[in-house]
XYZ file of C-alpha atoms in Angstrom:
159
model
C 7.284 -3.429 -12.991
C 6.880 -2.302 -16.613
C 4.280 0.244 -17.481
C 2.714 -0.376 -20.773
C -0.079 2.087 -21.776
C -2.448 -0.224 -23.744
C -5.900 -1.786 -22.921
C -4.514 -5.288 -23.307
C -3.707 -7.185 -20.161
C -1.541 -10.055 -21.457
C 1.707 -9.660 -23.246
C 3.572 -12.614 -24.693
C 6.989 -12.338 -26.336
C 9.783 -14.450 -27.352
C 12.162 -11.404 -26.768
C 13.876 -9.988 -23.735
C 12.061 -7.131 -22.151
C 14.271 -4.120 -21.688
C 14.142 -2.906 -17.991
C 16.815 -0.242 -18.319
C 19.284 -2.205 -16.206
C 22.274 -3.558 -17.953
C 24.074 -6.782 -16.851
C 26.804 -4.617 -15.291
C 24.481 -2.299 -13.526
C 22.921 -5.332 -11.649
C 26.113 -6.974 -10.677
C 28.442 -3.828 -9.937
C 27.502 -3.391 -6.416
C 28.462 -7.006 -5.608
C 31.639 -6.439 -7.440
C 32.743 -3.358 -5.722
C 35.461 -4.884 -3.559
C 37.029 -6.453 -6.617
C 36.944 -3.069 -8.562
C 38.350 -1.150 -5.460
C 41.422 -3.552 -5.343
C 41.953 -3.212 -9.188
C 41.725 0.601 -8.769
C 44.441 0.434 -6.075
C 46.742 -1.781 -8.201
C 46.480 -0.217 -11.633
C 44.487 3.040 -11.350
C 40.974 3.847 -12.568
C 42.278 4.808 -16.127
C 45.245 4.342 -18.292
C 46.823 1.547 -20.275
C 47.532 -0.824 -17.511
C 43.825 -0.647 -16.448
C 42.733 -1.136 -20.043
C 45.085 -4.378 -20.250
C 43.422 -5.681 -17.075
C 39.873 -4.945 -18.150
C 40.605 -7.012 -21.200
C 41.828 -10.028 -19.219
C 39.276 -10.007 -16.418
C 35.930 -11.435 -16.948
C 33.449 -10.848 -14.043
C 30.319 -13.112 -13.945
C 27.758 -14.181 -11.747
C 27.929 -17.590 -10.287
C 24.461 -18.411 -12.127
C 26.183 -18.103 -15.277
C 28.956 -20.743 -14.530
C 26.644 -23.780 -15.462
C 28.050 -25.577 -18.246
C 31.492 -23.512 -18.386
C 34.983 -24.905 -18.179
C 37.806 -22.517 -17.642
C 41.004 -23.586 -19.313
C 44.185 -21.354 -18.913
C 42.614 -19.298 -16.289
C 42.670 -17.975 -12.699
C 39.244 -18.044 -11.264
C 38.556 -16.338 -7.977
C 35.570 -16.800 -5.863
C 35.556 -13.945 -3.405
C 33.203 -13.654 -0.226
C 32.732 -17.315 -0.264
C 31.484 -17.432 3.040
C 28.066 -16.252 1.638
C 27.771 -19.022 -0.619
C 25.735 -22.422 -0.159
C 27.220 -25.642 -0.595
C 25.650 -26.104 -4.079
C 27.138 -22.806 -5.285
C 30.618 -23.868 -3.864
C 30.423 -27.169 -5.707
C 29.296 -25.552 -8.915
C 32.204 -23.129 -8.855
C 34.929 -25.640 -7.624
C 34.044 -28.096 -10.630
C 34.539 -25.214 -13.412
C 38.113 -25.259 -13.693
C 39.846 -27.045 -16.643
C 43.441 -27.368 -17.873
C 46.053 -25.296 -16.726
C 43.869 -23.394 -14.257
C 43.935 -22.258 -10.709
C 40.913 -21.889 -8.586
C 41.219 -19.314 -5.534
C 38.224 -19.467 -2.926
C 38.404 -16.586 -0.222
C 35.929 -16.076 2.592
C 35.724 -15.151 6.370
C 33.279 -17.679 8.153
C 33.154 -14.984 10.769
C 31.417 -12.591 8.324
C 28.880 -14.860 6.777
C 25.405 -13.191 5.886
C 23.845 -16.641 6.123
C 22.033 -18.107 8.982
C 23.192 -21.527 10.159
C 26.364 -23.321 9.262
C 28.662 -21.698 6.884
C 29.277 -24.030 3.880
C 32.680 -22.945 3.137
C 33.726 -24.230 6.592
C 32.380 -27.829 5.623
C 33.998 -27.683 2.140
C 37.407 -26.599 3.615
C 37.200 -29.315 6.171
C 36.412 -31.881 3.501
C 38.989 -30.689 1.088
C 41.926 -29.990 3.299
C 44.472 -32.836 2.717
C 43.390 -33.670 -0.799
C 46.234 -33.745 -3.021
C 46.340 -30.592 -5.159
C 44.257 -28.542 -2.798
C 45.874 -25.933 -0.526
C 44.219 -24.404 2.431
C 45.703 -21.000 4.093
C 44.490 -19.754 7.268
C 44.715 -16.210 7.959
C 45.065 -14.758 11.612
C 44.041 -11.326 12.981
C 47.584 -10.083 12.345
C 47.056 -10.832 8.538
C 44.534 -8.072 8.427
C 45.649 -5.186 6.005
C 42.873 -2.818 6.871
C 43.111 -0.245 9.657
C 44.870 -1.868 12.816
C 41.647 -1.367 14.880
C 39.927 -4.025 12.755
C 42.044 -6.828 14.130
C 41.258 -5.719 17.771
C 37.659 -5.529 16.903
C 37.541 -8.901 15.501
C 39.490 -10.214 18.329
C 37.138 -8.856 20.989
C 34.011 -9.982 19.280
C 35.288 -13.422 18.797
C 35.967 -13.550 22.506
C 32.337 -12.604 23.168
C 31.279 -15.205 21.000
C 33.496 -18.053 22.417
C 32.970 -16.663 25.933
């Protein structure tokens, strides 16, 4: 809500209205897992981090329309929370000499109903040029207790 101290009731502009939130401030909460990994790999400051910051572009999925990524590595993290349309949008953006990586854990989806990632993997598995990697509980690099928790919760779901 923007407070305007004026007796007029309708305001029309062909300019953007400043709401005091930058593009980064709006998407940073969603990018924290990526930034956490970058912090671990190359620190928060220093020449190595500056080099990574220059090479990495972070963009919301909504800004992918019409783009093609040549000579790039594109990562879609937390894809279990994407719709089929969003996954299709992302998967059709890569161009010449590029790699696309889609990660997600269907058990951790925030969406109701079927997880689109599961359907997309099922349909694309076996397509030449598409590789699918399945991780198991012993692949978890978090606290060892996380694997035990997931195992017990999966038992409950299937039992």
